[in-house]
PDB file of C-alpha atoms and ligand atoms in Angstrom:
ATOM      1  CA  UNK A 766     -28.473 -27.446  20.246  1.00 56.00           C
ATOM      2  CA  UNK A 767     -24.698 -25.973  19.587  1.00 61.00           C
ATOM      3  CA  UNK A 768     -24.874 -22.110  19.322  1.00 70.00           C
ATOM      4  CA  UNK A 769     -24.019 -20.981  16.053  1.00 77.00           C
ATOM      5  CA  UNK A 770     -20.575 -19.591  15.349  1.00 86.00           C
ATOM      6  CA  UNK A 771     -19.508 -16.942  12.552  1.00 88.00           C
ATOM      7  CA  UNK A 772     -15.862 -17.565  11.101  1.00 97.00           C
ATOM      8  CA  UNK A 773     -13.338 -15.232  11.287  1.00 98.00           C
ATOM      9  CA  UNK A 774     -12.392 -13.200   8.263  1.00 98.00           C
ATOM     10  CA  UNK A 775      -8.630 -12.356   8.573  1.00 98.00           C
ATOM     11  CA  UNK A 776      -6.815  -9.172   6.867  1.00 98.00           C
ATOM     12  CA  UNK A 777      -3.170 -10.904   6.438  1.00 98.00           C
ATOM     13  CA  UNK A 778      -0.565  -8.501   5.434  1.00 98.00           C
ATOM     14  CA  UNK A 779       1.908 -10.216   2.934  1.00 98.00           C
ATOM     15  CA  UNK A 780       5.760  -8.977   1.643  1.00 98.00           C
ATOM     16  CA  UNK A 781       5.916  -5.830  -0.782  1.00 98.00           C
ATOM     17  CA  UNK A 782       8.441  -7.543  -2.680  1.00 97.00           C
ATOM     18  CA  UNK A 783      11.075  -9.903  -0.592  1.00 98.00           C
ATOM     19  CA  UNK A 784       9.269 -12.965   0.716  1.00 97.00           C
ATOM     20  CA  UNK A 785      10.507 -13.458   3.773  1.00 98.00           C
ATOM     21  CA  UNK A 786       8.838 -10.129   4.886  1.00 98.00           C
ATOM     22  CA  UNK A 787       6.248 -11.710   6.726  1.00 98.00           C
ATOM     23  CA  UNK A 788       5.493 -12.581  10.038  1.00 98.00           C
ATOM     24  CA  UNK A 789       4.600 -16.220  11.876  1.00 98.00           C
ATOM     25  CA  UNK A 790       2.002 -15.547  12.878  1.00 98.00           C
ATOM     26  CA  UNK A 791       0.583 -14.407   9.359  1.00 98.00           C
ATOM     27  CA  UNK A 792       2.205 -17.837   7.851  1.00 98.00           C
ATOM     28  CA  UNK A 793       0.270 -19.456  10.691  1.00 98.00           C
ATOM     29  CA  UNK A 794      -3.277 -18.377   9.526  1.00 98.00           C
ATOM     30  CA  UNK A 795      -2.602 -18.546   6.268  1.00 98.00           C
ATOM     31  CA  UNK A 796      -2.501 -22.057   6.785  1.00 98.00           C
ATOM     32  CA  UNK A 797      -5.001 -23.070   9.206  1.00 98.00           C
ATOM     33  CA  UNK A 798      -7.859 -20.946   7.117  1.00 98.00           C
ATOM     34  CA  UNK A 799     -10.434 -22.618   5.101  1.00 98.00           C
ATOM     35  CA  UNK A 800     -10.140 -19.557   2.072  1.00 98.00           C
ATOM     36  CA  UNK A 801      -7.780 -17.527   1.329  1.00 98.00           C
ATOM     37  CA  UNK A 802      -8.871 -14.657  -0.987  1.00 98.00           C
ATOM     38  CA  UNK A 803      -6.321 -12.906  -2.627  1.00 98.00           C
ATOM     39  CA  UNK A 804      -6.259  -9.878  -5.188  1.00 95.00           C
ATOM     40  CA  UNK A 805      -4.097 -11.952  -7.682  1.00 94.00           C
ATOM     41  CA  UNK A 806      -4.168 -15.030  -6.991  1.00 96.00           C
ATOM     42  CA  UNK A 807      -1.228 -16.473  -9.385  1.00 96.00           C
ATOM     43  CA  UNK A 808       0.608 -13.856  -7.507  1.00 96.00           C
ATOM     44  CA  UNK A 809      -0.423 -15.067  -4.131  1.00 97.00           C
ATOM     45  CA  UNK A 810       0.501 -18.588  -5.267  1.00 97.00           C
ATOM     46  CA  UNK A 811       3.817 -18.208  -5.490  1.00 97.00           C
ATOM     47  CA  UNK A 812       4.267 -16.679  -1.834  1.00 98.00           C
ATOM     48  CA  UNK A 813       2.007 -19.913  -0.576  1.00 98.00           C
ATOM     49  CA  UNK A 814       4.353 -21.992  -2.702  1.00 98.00           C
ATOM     50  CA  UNK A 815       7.077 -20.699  -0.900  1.00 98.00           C
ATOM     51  CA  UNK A 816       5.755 -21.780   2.317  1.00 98.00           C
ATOM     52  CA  UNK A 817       4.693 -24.499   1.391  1.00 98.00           C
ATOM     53  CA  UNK A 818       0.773 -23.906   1.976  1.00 98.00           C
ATOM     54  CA  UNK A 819      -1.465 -25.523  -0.033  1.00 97.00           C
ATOM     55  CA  UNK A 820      -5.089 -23.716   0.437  1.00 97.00           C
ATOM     56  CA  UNK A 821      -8.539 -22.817  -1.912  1.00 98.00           C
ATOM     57  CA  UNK A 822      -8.085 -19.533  -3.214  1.00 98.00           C
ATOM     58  CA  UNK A 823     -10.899 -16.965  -4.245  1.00 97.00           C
ATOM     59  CA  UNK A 824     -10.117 -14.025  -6.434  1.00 97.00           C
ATOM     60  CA  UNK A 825     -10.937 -10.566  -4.838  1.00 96.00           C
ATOM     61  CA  UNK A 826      -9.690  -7.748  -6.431  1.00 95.00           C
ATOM     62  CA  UNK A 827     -11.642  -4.000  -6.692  1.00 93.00           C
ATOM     63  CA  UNK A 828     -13.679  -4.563 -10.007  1.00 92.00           C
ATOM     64  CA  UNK A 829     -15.540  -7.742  -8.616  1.00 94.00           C
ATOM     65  CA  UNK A 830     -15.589  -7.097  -5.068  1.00 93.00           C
ATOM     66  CA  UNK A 831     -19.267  -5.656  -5.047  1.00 93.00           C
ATOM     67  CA  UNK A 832     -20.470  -9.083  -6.294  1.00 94.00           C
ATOM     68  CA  UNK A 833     -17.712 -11.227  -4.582  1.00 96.00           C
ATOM     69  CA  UNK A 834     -17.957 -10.047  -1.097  1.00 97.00           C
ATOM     70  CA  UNK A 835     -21.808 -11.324  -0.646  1.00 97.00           C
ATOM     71  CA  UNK A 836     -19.983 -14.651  -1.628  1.00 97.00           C
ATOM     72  CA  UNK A 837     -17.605 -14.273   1.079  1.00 98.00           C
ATOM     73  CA  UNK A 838     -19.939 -13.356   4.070  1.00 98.00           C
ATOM     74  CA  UNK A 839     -22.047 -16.319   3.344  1.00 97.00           C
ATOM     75  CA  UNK A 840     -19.174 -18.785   3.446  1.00 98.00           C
ATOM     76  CA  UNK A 841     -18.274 -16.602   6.897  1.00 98.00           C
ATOM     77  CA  UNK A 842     -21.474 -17.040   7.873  1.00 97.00           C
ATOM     78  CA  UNK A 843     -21.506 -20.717   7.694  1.00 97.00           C
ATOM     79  CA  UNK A 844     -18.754 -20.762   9.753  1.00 97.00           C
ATOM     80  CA  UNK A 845     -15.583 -20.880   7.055  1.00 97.00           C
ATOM     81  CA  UNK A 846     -12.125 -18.577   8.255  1.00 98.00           C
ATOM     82  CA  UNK A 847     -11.057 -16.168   5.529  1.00 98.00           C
ATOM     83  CA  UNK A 848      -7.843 -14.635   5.016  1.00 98.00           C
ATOM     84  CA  UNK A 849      -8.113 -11.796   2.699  1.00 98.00           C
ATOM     85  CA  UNK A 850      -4.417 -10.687   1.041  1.00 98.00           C
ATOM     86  CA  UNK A 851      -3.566  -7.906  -1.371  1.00 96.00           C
ATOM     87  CA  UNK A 852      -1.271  -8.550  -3.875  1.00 94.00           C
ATOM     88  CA  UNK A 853       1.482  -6.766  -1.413  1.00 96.00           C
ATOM     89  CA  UNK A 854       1.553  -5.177   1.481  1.00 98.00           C
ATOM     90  CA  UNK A 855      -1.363  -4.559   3.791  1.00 98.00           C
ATOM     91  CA  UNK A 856      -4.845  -5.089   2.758  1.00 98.00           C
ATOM     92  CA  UNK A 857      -7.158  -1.913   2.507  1.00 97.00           C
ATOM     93  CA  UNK A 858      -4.364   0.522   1.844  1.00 98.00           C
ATOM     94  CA  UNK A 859      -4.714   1.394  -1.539  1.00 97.00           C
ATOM     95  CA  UNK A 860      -5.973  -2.087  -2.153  1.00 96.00           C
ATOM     96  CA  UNK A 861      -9.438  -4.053  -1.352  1.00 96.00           C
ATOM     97  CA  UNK A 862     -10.780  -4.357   1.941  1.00 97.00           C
ATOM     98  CA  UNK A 863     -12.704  -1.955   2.777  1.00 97.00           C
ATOM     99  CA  UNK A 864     -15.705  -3.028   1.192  1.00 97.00           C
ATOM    100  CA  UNK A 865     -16.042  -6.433   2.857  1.00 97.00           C
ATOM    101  CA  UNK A 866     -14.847  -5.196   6.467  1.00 98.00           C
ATOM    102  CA  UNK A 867     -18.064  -2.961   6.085  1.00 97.00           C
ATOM    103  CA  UNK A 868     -20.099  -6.067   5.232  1.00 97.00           C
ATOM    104  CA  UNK A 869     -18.541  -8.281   7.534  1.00 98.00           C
ATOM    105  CA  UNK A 870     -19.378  -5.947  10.251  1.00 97.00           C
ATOM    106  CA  UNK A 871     -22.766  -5.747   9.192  1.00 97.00           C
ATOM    107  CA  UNK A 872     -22.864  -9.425   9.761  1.00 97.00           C
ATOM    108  CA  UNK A 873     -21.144  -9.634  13.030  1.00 96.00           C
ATOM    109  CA  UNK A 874     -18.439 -11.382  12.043  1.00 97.00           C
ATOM    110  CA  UNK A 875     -15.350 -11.341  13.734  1.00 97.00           C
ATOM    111  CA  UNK A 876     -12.392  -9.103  11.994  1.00 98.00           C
ATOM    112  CA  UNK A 877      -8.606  -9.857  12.777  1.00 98.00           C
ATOM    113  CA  UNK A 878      -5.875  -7.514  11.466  1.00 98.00           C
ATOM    114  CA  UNK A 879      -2.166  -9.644  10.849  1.00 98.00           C
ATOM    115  CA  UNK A 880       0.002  -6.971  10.717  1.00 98.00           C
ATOM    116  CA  UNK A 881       2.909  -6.513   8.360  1.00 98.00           C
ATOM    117  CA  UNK A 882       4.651  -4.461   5.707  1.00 98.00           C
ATOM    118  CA  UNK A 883       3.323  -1.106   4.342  1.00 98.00           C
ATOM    119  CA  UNK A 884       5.131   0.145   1.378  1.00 98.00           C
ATOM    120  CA  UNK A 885       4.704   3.555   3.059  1.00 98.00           C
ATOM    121  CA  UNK A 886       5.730   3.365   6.600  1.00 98.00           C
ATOM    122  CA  UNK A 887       9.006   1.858   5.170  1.00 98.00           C
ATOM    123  CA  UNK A 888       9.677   4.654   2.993  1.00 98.00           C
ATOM    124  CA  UNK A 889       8.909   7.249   5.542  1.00 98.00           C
ATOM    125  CA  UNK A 890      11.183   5.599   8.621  1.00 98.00           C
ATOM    126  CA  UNK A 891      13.881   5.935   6.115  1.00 98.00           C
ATOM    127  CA  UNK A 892      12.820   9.007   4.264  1.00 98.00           C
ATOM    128  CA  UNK A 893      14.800  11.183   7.194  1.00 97.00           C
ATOM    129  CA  UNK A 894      11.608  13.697   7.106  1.00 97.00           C
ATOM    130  CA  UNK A 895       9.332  14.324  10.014  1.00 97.00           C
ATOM    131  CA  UNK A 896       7.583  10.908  11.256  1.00 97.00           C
ATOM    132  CA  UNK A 897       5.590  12.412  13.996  1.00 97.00           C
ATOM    133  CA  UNK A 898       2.845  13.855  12.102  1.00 97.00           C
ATOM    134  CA  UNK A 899       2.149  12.618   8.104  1.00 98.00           C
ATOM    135  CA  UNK A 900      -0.632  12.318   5.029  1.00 98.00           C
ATOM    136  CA  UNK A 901      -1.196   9.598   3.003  1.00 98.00           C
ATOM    137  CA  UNK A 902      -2.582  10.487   0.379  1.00 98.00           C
ATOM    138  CA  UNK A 903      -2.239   7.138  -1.674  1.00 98.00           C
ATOM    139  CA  UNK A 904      -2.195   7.056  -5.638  1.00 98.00           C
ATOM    140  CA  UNK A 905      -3.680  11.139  -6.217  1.00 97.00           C
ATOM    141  CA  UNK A 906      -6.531  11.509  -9.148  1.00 96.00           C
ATOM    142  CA  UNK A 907      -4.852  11.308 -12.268  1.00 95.00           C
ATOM    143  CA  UNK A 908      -7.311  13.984 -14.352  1.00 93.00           C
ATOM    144  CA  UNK A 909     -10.312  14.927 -12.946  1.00 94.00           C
ATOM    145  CA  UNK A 910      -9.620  16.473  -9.526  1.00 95.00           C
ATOM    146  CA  UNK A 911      -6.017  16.264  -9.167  1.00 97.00           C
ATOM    147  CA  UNK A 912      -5.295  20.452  -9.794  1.00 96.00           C
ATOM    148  CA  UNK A 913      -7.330  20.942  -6.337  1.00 97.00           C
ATOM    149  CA  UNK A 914      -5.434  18.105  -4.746  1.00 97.00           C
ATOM    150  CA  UNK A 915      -2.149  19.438  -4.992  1.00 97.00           C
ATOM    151  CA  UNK A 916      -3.495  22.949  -4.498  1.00 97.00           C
ATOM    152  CA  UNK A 917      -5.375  21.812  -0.821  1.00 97.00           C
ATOM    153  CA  UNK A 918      -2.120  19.980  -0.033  1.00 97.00           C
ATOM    154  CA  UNK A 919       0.412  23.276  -0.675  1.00 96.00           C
ATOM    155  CA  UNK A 920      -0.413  24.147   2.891  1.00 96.00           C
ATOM    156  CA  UNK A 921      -0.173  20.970   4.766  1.00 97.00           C
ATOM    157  CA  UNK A 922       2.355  21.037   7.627  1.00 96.00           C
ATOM    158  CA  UNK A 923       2.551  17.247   7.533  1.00 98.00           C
ATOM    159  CA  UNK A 924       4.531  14.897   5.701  1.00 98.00           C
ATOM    160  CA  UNK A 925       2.900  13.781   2.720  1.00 98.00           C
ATOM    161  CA  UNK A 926       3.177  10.317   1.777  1.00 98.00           C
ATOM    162  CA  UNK A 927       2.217   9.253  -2.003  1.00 98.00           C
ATOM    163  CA  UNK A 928       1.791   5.892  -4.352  1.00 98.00           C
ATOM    164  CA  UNK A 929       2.902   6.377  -7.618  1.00 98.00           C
ATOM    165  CA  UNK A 930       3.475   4.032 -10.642  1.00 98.00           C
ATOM    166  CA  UNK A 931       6.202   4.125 -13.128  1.00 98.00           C
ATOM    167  CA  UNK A 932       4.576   5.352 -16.323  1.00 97.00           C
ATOM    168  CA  UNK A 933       3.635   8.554 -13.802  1.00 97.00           C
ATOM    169  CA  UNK A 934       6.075   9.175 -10.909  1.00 98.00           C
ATOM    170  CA  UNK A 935       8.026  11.486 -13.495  1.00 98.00           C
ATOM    171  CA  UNK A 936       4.438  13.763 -14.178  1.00 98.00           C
ATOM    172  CA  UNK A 937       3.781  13.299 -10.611  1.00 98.00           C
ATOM    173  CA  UNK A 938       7.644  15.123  -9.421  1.00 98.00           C
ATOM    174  CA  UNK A 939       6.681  17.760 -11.724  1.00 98.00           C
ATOM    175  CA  UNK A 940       3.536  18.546 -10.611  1.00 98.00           C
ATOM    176  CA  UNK A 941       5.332  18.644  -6.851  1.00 98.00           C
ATOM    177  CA  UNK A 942       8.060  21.414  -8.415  1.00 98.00           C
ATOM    178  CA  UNK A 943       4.989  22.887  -9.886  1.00 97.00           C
ATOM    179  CA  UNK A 944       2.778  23.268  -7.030  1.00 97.00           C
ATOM    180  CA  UNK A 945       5.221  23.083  -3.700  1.00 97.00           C
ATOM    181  CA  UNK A 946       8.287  24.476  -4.877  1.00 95.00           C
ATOM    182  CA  UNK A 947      11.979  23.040  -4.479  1.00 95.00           C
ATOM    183  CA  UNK A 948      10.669  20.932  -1.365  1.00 95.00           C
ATOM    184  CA  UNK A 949      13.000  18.366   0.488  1.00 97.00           C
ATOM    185  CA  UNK A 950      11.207  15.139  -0.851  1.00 98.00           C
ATOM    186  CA  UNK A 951      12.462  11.395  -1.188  1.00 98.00           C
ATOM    187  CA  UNK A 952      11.417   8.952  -3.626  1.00 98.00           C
ATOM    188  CA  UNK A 953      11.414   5.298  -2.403  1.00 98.00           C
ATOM    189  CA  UNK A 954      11.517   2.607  -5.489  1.00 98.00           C
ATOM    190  CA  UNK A 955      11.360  -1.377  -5.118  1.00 98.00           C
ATOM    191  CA  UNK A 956      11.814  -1.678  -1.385  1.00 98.00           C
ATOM    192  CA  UNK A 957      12.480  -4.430  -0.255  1.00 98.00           C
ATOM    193  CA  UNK A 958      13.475  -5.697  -4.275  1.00 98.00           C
ATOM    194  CA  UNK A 959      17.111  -6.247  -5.876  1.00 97.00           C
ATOM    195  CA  UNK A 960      16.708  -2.982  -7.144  1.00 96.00           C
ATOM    196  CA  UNK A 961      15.847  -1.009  -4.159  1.00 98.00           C
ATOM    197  CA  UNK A 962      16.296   2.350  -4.472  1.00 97.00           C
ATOM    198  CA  UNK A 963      16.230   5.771  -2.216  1.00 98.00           C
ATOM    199  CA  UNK A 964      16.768   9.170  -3.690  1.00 98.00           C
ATOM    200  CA  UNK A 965      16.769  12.209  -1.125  1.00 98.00           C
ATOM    201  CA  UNK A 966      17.225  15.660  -2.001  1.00 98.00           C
ATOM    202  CA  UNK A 967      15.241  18.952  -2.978  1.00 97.00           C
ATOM    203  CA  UNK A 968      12.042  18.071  -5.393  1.00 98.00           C
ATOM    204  CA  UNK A 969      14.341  19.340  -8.822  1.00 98.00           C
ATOM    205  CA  UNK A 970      17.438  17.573  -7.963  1.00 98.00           C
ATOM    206  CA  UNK A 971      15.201  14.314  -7.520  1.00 98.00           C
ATOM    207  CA  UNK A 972      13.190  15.046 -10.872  1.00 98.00           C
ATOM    208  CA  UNK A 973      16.506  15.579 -12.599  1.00 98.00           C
ATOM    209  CA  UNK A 974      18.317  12.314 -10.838  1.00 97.00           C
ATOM    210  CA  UNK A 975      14.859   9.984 -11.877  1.00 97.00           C
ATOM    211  CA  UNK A 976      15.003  11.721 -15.957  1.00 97.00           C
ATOM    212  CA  UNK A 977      18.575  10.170 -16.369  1.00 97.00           C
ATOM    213  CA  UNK A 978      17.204   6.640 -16.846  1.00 94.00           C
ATOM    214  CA  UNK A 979      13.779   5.251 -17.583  1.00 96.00           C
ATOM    215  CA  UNK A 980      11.236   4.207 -14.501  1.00 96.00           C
ATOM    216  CA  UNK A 981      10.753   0.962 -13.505  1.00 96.00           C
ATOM    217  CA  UNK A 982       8.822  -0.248 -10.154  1.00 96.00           C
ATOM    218  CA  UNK A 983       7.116   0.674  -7.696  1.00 96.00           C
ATOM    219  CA  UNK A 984       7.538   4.227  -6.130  1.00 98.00           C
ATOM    220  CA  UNK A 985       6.384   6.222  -2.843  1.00 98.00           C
ATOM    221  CA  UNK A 986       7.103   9.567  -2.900  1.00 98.00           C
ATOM    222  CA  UNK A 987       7.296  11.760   0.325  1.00 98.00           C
ATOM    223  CA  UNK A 988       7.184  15.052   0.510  1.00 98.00           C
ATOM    224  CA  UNK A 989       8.404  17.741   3.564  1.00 97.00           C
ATOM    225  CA  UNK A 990       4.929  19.585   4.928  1.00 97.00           C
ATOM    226  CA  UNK A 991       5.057  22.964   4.356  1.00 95.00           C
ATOM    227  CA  UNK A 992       7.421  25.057   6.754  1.00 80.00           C
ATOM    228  CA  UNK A 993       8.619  21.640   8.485  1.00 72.00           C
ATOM    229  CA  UNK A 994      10.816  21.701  11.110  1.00 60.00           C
ATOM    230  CA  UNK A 995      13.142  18.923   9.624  1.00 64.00           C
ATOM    231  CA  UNK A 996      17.037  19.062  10.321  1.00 63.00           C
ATOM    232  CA  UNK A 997      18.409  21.379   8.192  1.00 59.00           C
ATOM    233  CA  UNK A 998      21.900  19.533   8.981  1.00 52.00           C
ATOM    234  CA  UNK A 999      20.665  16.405   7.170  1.00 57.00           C
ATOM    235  CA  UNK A1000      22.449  16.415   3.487  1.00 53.00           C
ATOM    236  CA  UNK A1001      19.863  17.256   1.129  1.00 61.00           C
ATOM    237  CA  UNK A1002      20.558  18.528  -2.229  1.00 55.00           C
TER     238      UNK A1002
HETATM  239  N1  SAM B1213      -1.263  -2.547  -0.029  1.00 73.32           N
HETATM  240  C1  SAM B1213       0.025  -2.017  -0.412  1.00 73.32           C
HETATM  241  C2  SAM B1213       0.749  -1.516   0.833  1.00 73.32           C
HETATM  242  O1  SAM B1213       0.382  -1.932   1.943  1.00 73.32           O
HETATM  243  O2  SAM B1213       1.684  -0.731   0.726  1.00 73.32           O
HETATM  244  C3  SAM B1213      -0.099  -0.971  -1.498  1.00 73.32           C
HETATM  245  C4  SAM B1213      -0.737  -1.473  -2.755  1.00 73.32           C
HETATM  246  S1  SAM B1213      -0.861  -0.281  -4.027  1.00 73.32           S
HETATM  247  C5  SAM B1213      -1.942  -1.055  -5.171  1.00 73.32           C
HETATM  248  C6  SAM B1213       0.659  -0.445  -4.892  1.00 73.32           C
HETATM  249  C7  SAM B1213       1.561   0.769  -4.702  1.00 73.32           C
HETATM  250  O3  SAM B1213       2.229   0.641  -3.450  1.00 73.32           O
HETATM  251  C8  SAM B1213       2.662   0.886  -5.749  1.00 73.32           C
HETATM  252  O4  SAM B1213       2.230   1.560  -6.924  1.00 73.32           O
HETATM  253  C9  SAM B1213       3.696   1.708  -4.986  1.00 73.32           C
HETATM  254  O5  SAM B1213       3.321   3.071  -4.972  1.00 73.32           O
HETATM  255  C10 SAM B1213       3.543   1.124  -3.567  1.00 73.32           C
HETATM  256  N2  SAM B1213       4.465  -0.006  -3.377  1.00 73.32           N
HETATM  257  C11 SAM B1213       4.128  -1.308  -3.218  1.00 73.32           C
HETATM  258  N3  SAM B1213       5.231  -2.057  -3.061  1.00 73.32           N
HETATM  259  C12 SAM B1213       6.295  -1.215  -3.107  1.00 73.32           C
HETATM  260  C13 SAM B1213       7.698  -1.386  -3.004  1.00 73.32           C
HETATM  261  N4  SAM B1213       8.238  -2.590  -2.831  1.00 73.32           N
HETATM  262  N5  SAM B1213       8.484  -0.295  -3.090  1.00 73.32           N
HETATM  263  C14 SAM B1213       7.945   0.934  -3.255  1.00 73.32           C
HETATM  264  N6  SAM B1213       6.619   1.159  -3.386  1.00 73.32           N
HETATM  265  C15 SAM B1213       5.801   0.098  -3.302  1.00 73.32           C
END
């Protein structure tokens, strides 16, 4: 009798915006799985498209993940590979994941990371604040909970790394001015995109430079820890 074998469930990291952001070895499972499941998966099409892979896709995106992921661990348990993709980026950072790498685990099944692109870790290498030690903090509350957020992060000697959309990256810089003070921060919009973007400079001068024109993208937004030890020398507003 052949010893049963789990299939692998695969966390493939895809492009935050320019499609040739991703490795071989993602491309490479991506077409030798039996499933991918992907957060959008019209989205997801068009990077498969691109490379010409032609695989069944499963929607998995946080409001049916509870009721998908028992869907997913049976097919793993009968032995199907599963790649799991965000819409961008890296899967489980601000995105599903979590939830089925618990269940998987549960189950035994074998978990490979492919890594790739981060939205953050792109905006901090080129933020020019401290790398060494950093927060994320990902998208903060919006209502409930979000005063005591910025108030437990006034102190934090790290760099703090936030996600923030377009309708509230201008709420969100005044809520930094608000609670930090004129910080150094940098706001990082559509990397990777046509309109990539990167504005450096203390947190008012950055407010004032995003207010000329209206938002559009995708924005991280880092912010110096308190009493950093970045280079004072560096040109920031
Ligand atoms: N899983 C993704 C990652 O690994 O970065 C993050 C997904 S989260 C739902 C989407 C947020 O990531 C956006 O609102 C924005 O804050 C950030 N983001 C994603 N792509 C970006 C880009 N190209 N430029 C700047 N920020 C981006």
């Amino acid at each position: 009798m052949s010893e049963h074998v789990n299939g692998t469930l695969f966390l493939v990291a895809t492009p935050i915006g320019n499609l040739e952001d991703i490795t071989y070895r993602a491309v490479k499972v991506l077409s030798s799985v039996d499933l991918i499941a992907a957060e959008d998966t019209r989205k997801t099409k068009i990077l498969l498209d691109h490379y010409n892979i032609n695989k069944p896709m499963m929607s998995y995106y946080s409001y049916n993940e509870k009721g998908r992921a028992p869907q997913l661990i049976e097919k793993l348990l009968a032995g199907q590979s599963i790649a799991l993709v965000s819409d961008a980026g890296t899967p489980g950072i601000s995105d599903p994941a979590f939830h089925i790498v618990q269940q998987a685990l549960k189950k035994e099944i074998p978990i490979i990371p492919i890594p790739g692109p981060t939205a953050f870790i792109s905006a901090l290498i080129a933020s020019g604040l401290p790398t060494n030690r950093f927060v994320f903090e990902g998208f903060l509350p919006q209502k409930k909970g979000r005063k005591t957020k910025f108030e437990s992060l006034k102190p934090e000697s790290r760099t703090i790394i936030l996600y923030e959309s377009p309708h509230r990256i201008l709420k969100t810089l005044a809520d930094v001015v608000a609670f930090f003070g004129n910080r150094r921060i940098v706001v990082a919009r559509e990397l990777t995109k046509k309109f990539e973007e990167i504005v450096r400079g203390n947190a008012e001068f950055v407010l004032a430079q995003l207010e000329k024109k209206t938002p559009r993208g995708e924005y991280v937004v880092i912010i110096e820890g308190n009493e950093s030890q970045s280079d004072d020398a560096l040109t920031f507003e």
